[in-house]
Structures are given as structure tokens and as C-alpha cells.
Short mmCIF file of C-alpha atoms and ligand atoms in Angstrom, two decimals:
data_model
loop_
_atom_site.label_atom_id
_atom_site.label_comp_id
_atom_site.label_asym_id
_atom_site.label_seq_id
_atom_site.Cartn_x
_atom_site.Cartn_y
_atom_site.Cartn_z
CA UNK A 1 -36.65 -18.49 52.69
CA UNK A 2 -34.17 -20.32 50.67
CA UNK A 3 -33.37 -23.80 52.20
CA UNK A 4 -31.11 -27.21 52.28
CA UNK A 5 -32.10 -30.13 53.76
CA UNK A 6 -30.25 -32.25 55.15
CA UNK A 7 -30.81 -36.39 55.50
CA UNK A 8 -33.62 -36.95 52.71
CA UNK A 9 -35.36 -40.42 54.23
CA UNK A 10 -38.93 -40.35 55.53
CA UNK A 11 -39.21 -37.15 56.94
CA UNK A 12 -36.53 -35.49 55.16
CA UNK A 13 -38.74 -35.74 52.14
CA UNK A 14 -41.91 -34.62 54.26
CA UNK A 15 -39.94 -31.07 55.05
CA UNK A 16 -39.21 -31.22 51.32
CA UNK A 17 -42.43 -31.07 50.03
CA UNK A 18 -43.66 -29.07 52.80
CA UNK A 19 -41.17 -26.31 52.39
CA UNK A 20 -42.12 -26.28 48.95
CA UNK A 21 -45.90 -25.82 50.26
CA UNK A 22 -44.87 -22.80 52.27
CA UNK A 23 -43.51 -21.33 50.01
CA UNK A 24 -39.93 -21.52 50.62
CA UNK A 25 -36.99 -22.56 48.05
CA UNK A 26 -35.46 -25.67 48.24
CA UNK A 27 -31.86 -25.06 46.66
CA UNK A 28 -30.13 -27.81 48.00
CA UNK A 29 -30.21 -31.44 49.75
CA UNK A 30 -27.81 -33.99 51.23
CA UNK A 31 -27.82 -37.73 51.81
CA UNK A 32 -25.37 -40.42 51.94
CA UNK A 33 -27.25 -42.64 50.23
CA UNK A 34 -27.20 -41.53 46.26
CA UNK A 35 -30.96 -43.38 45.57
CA UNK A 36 -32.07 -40.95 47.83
CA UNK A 37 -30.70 -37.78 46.09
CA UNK A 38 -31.84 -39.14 43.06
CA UNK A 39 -35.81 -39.14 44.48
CA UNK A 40 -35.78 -35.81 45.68
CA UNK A 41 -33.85 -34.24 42.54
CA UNK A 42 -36.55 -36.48 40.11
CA UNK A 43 -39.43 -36.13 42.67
CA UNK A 44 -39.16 -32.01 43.98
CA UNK A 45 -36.70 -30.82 41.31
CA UNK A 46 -34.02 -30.27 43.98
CA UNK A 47 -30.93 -28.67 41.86
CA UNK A 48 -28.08 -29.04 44.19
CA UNK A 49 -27.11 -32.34 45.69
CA UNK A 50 -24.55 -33.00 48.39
CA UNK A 51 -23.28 -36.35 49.68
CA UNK A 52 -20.99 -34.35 52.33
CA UNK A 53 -23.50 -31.60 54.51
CA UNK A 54 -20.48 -29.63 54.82
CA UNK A 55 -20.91 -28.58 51.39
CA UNK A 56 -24.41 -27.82 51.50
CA UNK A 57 -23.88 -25.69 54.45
CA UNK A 58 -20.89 -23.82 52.99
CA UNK A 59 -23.68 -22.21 50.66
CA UNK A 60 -23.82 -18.40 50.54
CA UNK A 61 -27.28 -18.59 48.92
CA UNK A 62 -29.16 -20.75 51.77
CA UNK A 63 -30.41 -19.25 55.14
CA UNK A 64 -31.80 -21.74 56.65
CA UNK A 65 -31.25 -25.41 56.89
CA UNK A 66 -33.39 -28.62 57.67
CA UNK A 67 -31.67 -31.10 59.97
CA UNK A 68 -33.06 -34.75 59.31
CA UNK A 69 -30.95 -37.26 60.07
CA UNK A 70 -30.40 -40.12 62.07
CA UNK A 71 -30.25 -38.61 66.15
CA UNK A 72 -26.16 -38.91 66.53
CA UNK A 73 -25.70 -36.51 64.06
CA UNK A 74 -28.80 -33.90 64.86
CA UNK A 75 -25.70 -32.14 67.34
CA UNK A 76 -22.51 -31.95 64.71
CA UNK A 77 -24.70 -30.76 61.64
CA UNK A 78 -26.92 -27.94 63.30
CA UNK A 79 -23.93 -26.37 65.55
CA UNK A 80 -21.77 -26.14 62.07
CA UNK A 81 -24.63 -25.00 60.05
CA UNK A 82 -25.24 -22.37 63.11
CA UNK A 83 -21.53 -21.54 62.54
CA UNK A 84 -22.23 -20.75 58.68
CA UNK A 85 -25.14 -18.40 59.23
CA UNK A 86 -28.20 -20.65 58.87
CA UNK A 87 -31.39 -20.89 60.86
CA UNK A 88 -32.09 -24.42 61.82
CA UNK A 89 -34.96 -26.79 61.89
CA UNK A 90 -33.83 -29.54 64.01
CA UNK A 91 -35.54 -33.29 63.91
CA UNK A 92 -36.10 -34.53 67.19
CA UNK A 93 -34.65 -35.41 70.19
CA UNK A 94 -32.70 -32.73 69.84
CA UNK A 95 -29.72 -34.78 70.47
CA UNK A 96 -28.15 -37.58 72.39
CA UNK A 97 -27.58 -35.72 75.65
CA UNK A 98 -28.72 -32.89 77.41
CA UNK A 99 -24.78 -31.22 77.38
CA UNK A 100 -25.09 -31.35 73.52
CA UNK A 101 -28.89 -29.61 73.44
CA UNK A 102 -26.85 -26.44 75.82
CA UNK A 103 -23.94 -26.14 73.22
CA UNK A 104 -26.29 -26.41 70.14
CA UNK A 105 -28.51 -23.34 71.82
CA UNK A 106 -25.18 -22.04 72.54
CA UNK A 107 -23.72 -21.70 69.37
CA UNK A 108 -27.51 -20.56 68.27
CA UNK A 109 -26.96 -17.91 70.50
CA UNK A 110 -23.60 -16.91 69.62
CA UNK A 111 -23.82 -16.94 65.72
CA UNK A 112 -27.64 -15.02 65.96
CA UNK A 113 -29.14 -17.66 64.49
CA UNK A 114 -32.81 -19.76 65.20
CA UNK A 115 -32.93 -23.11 66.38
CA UNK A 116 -36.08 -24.38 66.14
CA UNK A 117 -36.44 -28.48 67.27
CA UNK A 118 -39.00 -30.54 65.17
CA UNK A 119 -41.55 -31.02 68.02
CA UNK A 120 -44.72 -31.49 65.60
CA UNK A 121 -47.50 -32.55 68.67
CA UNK A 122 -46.95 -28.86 69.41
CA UNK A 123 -48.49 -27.72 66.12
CA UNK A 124 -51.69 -29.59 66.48
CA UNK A 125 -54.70 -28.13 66.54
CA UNK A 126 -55.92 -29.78 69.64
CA UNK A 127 -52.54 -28.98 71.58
CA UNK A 128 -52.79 -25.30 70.72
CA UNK A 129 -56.43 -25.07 71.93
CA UNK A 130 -55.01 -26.77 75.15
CA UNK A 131 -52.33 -24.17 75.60
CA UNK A 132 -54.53 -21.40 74.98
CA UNK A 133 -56.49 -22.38 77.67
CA UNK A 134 -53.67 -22.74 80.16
CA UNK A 135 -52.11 -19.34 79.20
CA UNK A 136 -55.20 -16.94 78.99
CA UNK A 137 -57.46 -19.53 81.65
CA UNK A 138 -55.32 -21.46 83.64
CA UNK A 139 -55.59 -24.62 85.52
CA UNK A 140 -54.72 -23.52 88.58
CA UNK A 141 -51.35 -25.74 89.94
CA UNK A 142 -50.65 -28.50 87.67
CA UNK A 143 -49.44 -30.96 89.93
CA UNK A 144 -49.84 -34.62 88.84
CA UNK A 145 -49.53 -35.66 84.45
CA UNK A 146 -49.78 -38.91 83.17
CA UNK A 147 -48.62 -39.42 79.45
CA UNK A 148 -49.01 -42.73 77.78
CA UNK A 149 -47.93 -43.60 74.41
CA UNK A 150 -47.95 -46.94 73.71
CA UNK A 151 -47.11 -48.88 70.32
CA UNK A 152 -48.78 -52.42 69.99
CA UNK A 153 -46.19 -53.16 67.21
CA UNK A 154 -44.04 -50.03 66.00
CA UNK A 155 -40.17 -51.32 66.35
CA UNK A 156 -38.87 -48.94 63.03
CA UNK A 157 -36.56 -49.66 60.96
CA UNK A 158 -35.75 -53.20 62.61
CA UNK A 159 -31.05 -53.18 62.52
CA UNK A 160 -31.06 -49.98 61.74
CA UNK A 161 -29.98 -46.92 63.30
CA UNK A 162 -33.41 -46.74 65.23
CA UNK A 163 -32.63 -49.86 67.10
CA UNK A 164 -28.43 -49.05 67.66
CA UNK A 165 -28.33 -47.47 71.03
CA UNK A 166 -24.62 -45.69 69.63
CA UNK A 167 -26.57 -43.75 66.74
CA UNK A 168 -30.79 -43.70 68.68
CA UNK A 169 -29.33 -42.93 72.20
CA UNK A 170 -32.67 -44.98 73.02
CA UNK A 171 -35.84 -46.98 72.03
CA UNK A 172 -39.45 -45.39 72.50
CA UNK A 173 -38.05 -43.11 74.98
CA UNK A 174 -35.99 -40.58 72.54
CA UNK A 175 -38.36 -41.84 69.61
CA UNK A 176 -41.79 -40.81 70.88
CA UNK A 177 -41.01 -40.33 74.74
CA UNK A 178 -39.34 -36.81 73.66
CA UNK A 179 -43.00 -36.02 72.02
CA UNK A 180 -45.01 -37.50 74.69
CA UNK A 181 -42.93 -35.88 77.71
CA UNK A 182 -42.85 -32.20 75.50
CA UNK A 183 -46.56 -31.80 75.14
CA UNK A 184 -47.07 -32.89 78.66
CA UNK A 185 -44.50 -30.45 79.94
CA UNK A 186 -45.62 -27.71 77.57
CA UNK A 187 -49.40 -27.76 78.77
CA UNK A 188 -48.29 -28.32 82.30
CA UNK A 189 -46.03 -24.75 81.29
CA UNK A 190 -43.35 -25.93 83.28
CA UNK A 191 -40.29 -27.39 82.25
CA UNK A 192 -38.17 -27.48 85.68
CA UNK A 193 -37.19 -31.31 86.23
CA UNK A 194 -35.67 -32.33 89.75
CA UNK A 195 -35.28 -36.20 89.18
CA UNK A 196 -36.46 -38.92 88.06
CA UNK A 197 -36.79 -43.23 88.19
CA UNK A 198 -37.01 -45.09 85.72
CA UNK A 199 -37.38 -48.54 84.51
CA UNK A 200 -36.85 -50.13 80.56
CA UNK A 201 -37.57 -53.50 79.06
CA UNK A 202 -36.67 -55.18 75.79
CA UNK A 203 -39.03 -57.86 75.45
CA UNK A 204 -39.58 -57.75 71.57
CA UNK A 205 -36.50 -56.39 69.98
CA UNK A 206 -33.86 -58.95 70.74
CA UNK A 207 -36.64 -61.65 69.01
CA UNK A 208 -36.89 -59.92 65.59
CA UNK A 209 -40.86 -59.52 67.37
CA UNK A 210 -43.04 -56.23 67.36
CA UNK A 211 -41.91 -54.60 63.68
CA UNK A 212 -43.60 -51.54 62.55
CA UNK A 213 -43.32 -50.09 59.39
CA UNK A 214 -41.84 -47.23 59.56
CA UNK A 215 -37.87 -46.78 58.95
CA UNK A 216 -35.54 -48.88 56.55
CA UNK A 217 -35.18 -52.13 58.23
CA UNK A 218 -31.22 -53.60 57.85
CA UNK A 219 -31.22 -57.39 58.06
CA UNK A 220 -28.44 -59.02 61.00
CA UNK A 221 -28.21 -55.27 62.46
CA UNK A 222 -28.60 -54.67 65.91
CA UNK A 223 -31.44 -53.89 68.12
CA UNK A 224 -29.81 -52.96 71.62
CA UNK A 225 -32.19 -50.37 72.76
CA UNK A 226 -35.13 -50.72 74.84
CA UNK A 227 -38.95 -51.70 73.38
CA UNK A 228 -40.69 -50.14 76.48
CA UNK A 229 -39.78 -47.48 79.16
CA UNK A 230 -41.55 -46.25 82.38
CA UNK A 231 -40.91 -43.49 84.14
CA UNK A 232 -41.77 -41.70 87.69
CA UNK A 233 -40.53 -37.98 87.20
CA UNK A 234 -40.46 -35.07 89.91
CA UNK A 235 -40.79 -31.55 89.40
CA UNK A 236 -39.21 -28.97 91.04
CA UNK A 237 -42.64 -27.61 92.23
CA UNK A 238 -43.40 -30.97 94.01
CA UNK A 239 -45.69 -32.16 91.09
CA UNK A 240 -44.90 -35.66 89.26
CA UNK A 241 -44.96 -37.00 85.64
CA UNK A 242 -45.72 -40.46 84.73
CA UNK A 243 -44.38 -41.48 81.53
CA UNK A 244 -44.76 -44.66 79.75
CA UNK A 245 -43.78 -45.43 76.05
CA UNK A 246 -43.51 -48.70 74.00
CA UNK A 247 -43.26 -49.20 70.70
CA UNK A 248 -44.30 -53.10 71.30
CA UNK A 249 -46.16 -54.23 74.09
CA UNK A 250 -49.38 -57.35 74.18
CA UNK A 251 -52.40 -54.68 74.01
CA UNK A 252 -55.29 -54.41 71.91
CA UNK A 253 -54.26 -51.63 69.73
CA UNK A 254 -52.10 -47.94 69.74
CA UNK A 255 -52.82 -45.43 72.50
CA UNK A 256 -51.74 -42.18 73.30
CA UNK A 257 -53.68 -40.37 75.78
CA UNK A 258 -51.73 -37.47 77.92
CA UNK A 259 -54.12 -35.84 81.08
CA UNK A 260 -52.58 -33.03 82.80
CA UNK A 261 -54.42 -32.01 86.40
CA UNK A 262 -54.44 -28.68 87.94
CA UNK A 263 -56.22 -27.94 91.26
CA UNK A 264 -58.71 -25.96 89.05
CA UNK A 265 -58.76 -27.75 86.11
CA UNK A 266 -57.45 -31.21 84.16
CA UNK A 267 -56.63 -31.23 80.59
CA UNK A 268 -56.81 -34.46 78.00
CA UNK A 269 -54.68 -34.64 74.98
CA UNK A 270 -55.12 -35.56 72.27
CA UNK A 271 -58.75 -33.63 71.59
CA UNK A 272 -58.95 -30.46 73.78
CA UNK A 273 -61.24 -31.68 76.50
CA UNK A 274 -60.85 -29.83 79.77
CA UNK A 275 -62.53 -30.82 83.13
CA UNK A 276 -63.13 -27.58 84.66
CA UNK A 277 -64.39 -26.44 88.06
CA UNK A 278 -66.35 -23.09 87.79
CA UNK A 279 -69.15 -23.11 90.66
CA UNK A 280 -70.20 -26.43 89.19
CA UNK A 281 -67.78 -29.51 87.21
CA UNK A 282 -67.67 -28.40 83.80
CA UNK A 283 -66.82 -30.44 80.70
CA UNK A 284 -65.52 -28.91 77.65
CA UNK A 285 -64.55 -29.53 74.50
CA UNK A 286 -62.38 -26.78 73.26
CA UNK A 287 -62.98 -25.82 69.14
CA UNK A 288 -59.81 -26.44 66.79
CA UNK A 289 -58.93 -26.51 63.69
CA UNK A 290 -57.72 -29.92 62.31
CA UNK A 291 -54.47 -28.88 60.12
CA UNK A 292 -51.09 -31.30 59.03
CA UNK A 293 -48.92 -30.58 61.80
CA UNK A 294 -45.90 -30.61 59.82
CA UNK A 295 -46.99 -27.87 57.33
CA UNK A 296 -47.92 -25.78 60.65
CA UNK A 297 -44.73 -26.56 61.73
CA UNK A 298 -43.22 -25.55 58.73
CA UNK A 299 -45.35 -22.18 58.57
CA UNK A 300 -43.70 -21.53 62.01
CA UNK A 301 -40.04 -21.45 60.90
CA UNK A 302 -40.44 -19.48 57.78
CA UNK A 303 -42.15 -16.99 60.28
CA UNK A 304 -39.22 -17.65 62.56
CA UNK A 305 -36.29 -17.45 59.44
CA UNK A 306 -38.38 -14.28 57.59
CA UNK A 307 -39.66 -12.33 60.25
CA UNK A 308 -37.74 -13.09 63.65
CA UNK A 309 -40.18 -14.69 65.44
CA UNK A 310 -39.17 -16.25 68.27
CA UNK A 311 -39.21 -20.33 68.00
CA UNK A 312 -42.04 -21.92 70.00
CA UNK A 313 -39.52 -24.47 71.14
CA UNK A 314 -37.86 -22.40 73.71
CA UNK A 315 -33.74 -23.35 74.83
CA UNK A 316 -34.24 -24.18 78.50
CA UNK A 317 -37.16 -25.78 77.83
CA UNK A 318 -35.46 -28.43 75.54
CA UNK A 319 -32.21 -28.53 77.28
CA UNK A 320 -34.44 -29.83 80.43
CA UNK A 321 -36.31 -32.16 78.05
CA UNK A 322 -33.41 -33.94 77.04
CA UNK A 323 -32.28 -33.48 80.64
CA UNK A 324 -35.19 -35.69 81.57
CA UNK A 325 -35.10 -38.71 79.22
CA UNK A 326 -31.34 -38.86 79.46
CA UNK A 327 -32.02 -39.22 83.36
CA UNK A 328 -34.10 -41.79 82.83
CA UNK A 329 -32.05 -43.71 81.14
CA UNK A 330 -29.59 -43.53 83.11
CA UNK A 331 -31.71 -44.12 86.07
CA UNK A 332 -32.84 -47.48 84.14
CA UNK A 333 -29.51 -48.76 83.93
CA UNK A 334 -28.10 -47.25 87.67
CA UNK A 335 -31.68 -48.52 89.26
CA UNK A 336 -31.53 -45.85 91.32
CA UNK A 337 -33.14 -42.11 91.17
CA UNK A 338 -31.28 -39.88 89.37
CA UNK A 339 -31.40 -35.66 89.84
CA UNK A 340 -30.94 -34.14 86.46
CA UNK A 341 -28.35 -31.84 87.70
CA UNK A 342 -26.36 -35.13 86.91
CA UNK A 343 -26.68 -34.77 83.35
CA UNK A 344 -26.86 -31.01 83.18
N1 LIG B 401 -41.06 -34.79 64.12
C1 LIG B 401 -41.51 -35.97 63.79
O1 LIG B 401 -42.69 -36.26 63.91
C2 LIG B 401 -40.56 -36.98 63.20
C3 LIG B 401 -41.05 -38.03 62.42
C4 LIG B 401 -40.14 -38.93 61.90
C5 LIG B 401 -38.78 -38.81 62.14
N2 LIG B 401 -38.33 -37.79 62.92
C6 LIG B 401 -36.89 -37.64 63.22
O2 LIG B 401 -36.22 -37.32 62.00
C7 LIG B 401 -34.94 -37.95 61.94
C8 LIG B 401 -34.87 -38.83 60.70
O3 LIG B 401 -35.85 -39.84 60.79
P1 LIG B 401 -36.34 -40.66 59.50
O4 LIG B 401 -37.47 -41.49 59.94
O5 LIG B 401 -36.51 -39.74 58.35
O6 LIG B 401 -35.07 -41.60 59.27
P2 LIG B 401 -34.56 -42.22 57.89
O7 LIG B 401 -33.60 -43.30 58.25
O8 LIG B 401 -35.72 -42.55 57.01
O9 LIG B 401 -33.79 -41.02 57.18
C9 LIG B 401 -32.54 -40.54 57.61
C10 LIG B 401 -31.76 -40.16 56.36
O10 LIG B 401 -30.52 -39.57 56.77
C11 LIG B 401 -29.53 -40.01 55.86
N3 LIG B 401 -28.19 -39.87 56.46
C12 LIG B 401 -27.56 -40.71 57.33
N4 LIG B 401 -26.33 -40.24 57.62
C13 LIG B 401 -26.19 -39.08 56.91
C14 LIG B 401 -25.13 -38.15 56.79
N5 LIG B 401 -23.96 -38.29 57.44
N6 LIG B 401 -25.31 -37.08 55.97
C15 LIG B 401 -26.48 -36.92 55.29
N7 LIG B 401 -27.52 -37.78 55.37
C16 LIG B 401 -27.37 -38.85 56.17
C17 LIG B 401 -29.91 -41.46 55.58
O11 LIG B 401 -29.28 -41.95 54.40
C18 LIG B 401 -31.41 -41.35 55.47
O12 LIG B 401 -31.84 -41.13 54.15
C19 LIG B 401 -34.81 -38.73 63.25
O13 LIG B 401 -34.10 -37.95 64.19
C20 LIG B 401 -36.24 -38.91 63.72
O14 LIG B 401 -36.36 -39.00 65.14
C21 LIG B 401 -39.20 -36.87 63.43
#
């Protein structure tokens, strides 16, 4: 595999490196910010450096391409880079709306390319013993999730695009939401959203109050996104979803904890526990092996660019995902329930 990646900031430089563990060629990067170029060309002996991703993408020699860039421009640069041939790795959200996620599996479609979206809680260790166990065991009818991931003080990259709502879309909710929701869905194997209510608070933003570390913070920019979002979500099949995601709130510490109940048996994620019922209760802890996410990840689309495999992150799947979070937005701000056909 012989790569460009596009948008070289935090995780940019992860996929970098990572690429480079796998095994594939990094020919090329882009970034509009030179300092960055300069890092990855001093720091990975990246040869070919592109301010505009238009160029990088116009390469002949390049057949697949990393999307990592702020979430506005996820949609443009992987339905153009689609257009020129290249298999995709996508950050996530996938994009801004659920519309955009269609046309970007769209043009996937139409130009026989991959699109695979950056969903790394699926490459766990933990959340593949999980899923093993619902596809070859089963937990009977999953029918009530609740997925919490909570931040006690996480706000990233305080003004910058993180915290615009034009260039995010949202706080937590497309941040870590779009993980939390994924993995619940994904384990629950069903992806088929009706609607969904929703409420979000800002509480710590607009006071400069609850900064994490991660991101490039830009002093006097904007934070007009929400800190915390809850959210009541209805399945086709009758089941429900609670989501809740903050990346500030007044508790102790972090917590992420997702349980998933079936009439025969409940999941808990993270750490492959299952509560089973087999004559008697049964608790088990499922065996995994503990491995960086993002190099399984990684793994996953070579396999995906080099020998067809089909992406793990499958098109309806994320079209409904975004579907979902999108809804709940827009259910925040309506204060009202609102059917994802709405967005669809
Ligand atoms: N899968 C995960 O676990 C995970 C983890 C972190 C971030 N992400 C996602 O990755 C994306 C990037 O996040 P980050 O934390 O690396 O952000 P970041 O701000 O550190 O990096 C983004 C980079 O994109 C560059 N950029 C901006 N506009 C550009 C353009 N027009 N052309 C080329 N480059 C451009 C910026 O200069 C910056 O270097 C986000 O969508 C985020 O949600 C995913």
C-alpha cells in the first residue's frame, strides 16, 4: 500500500507512524499549516508535501489516502480522493450530516473504491471478544443499552475548531458520542434508528472551564458547541439506547462504561464481561488480547486496500450513525423527538 495523508495534527501523525508500522509507504502528506509538514518530513521522512490535498490526491503513485482533518472537511476530501481512485481511511464522525455520510458511500460505490471510517473502539481487543460472542453465541434480543462516556475535564483544543459548531458540527456528541453510540450499536448488531430525544448543556465551555489537553487550543476563539449531551434513542425493534457524553462535568474522575442487555444475555464494555443465563446466571470474562487499536485499525485497511476485504465499518451502518447524533441534535435544539427519517 502506498499512501498520503491528509491533515498531519495529532492523529494525522499517529496514522503516519502507524502506516509506517504496517508496512505501508507513506509517499505523501498535506497540511495547511507548514510547521506541521516540516515534523512529519524531519520526523517519518515523508518526501512529498502538499499544502493544497488536491495535489496530493492528483497522485498516480498513491492508492489509498488517510483523511485527518478537522470534521467539515472529512466529506469534500474523501468524495474527491474517491473520485481519483484512492481507498480511504476516514477520521471520525464521518461527517457533519447524515446526507453527506450517503454521498461519500456513494461516490465509494461508484468509483470502486473502500471507505473505511476511523472507528478505533471497534479494534479493541475487548470489543472484538464482545462481538464474537454476539455473532457465534448470541444474546438473545438486545433490547435496552446504556452507554456512558463521560469526561471530568476534556474540552480539546479550547477556540479551536473542536469547540466551532460551523467546522465540529458538535461537542462530546460527534467527538466521542460517535464512538460511544458505534460500539453500542455494533454489539447490539443493529443499526436501525427510529427516533430519538435529546437534551445538551454548555455549562463549562462558554467560562474558559473544563480544558483537556488534547487539540491546539486558539486563544479569543469560540466555543459554541455543547460540553454535555443526553440522549433517549428508539430502535426500530422497540429496544432503546441511552446515551450520555461530556467532556466536562463535576465527577470524580473519567468513565466510560457501555452494557448492552439481551433477554439471554448482557454484555459490559470496556473488558468483555458477559452476564449469561445458561440453566444457572453465569459470569464471564471473555479472553483478549490487549493490542494498540490504531495499529489494528491500520492492519485492517491495508487488508481492505491489498486484498479487498470488505471494511468492518459497513455504509448503512454509518449513514444511520450519523443519522442518530445529527437527530439528536437537532432534537436538542427543536425540544421535541425527532424520527431520523428527518435527516435521512
Ligand atoms: N479515531 C480516533 O480515535 C480519533 C482520535 C483523535 C482524532 N480523531 C479525528 O481526527 C480528526 C483530526 O483530529 P486531530 O485531533 O488530529 O485534530 P488536529 O487539529 O490536531 O489536526 C488536524 C490537522 O488538519 C490540518 N488541516 C486543517 N485544514 C486543513 C486543510 N484544508 N488541508 C489539510 N490539512 C488541514 C490542521 O492544520 C491540523 O494539523 C478529527 O476529525 C477527529 O475527530 C479521531
Amino acid at each position: 500500500m502506498r499512501a498520503g495523508v491528509i491533515g498531519c495534527g495529532s492523529i494525522g501523525k499517529v496514522h503516519i507512524k502507524n502506516l509506517k508500522a504496517v508496512g505501508a509507504e507513506v509517499v505523501a502528506a498535506c497540511d495547511i499549516d507548514e510547521s506541521e509538514l516540516e515534523y512529519v518530513k524531519n520526523n517519518f521522512g515523508v518526501e512529498h508535501l502538499y499544502r493544497d490535498y488536491r495535489d496530493l490526491i492528483a497522485r498516480s503513485d498513491i492508492d489509498a489516502v488517510v483523511v485527518a482533518t478537522p470534521n467539515y472537511l472529512h466529506y469534500q476530501m474523501t468524495v474527491d480522493a474517491l473520485k481519483e481512485g484512492k481507498h480511504v481511511l476516514c477520521e471520525k464522525p464521518p461527517a457533519l450530516t447524515a446526507r453527506q455520510v450517503k454521498k461519500m458511500f456513494d461516490a465509494s460505490r461508484k468509483h470502486g473504491r473502500a471507505l473505511l471510517i476511523g472507528l478505533t473502539l471497534r479494534f479493541r481487543g475487548d470489543s472484538r471478544a464482545l462481538r464474537k460472542y454476539v455473532e457465534e453465541v448470541g444474546i438473545g434480543e438486545p433490547y435496552y443499552a446504556r452507554a456512558s462516556l463521560l469526561r471530568r475535564s476534556g474540552i480539546p483544543g479550547y477556540g479551536s475548531w473542536f469547540t466551532r459548531k460551523s467546522e465540529a458540527g458538535s461537542g462530546p456528541l460527534y467527538d466521542i458520542g460517535v464512538h460511544a453510540l458505534d460500539i453500542t450499536m455494533w454489539l447490539m448488531n443493529n443499526f436501525k434508528v427510529k427516533e430519538v430525544y435529546a437534551t445538551t448543556y454548555a455549562k463549562f465551555g462558554p467560562k474558559g472551564k473544563g480544558l483537556g489537553t488534547w487539540g491546539k487550543p486558539v486563544p479569543g476563539g469560540p466555543f459554541d458547541v455543547e460540553d454535555l449531551a443526553a440522549a433517549m434513542i428508539r430502535m426500530e425493534s422497540g429496544a432503546t439506547i441511552q446515551l450520555e457524553v461530556s467532556w466536562a462535568a463535576h465527577i470524580t474522575s473519567d468513565s466510560f462504561r457501555v452494557i448492552v442487555l439481551g433477554d439471554k444475555a448482557g454484555l459490559e464494555f470496556p473488558g468483555a464481561k458477559v452476564y449469561a443465563e445458561e440453566g444457572v446466571l453465569v459470569d464471564k470474562q471473555l479472553k483478549f488480547a490487549e493490542e494498540d487499536p490504531y495499529i489494528v485499525e491500520m492492519r485492517h485497511f491495508k487488508e481492505v486496500v491489498e486484498r479487498g476485504v470488505e471494511p468492518v465499518t459497513k455504509p448503512e451502518e454509518m449513514v444511520m450513525l450519523q443519522a442518530a447524533l445529527e437527530a439528536a441534535l437537532k432534537s436538542a435544539e427543536e425540544g421535541r423527538v425527532v424520527r431520523v427519517s428527518e435527516v435521512l
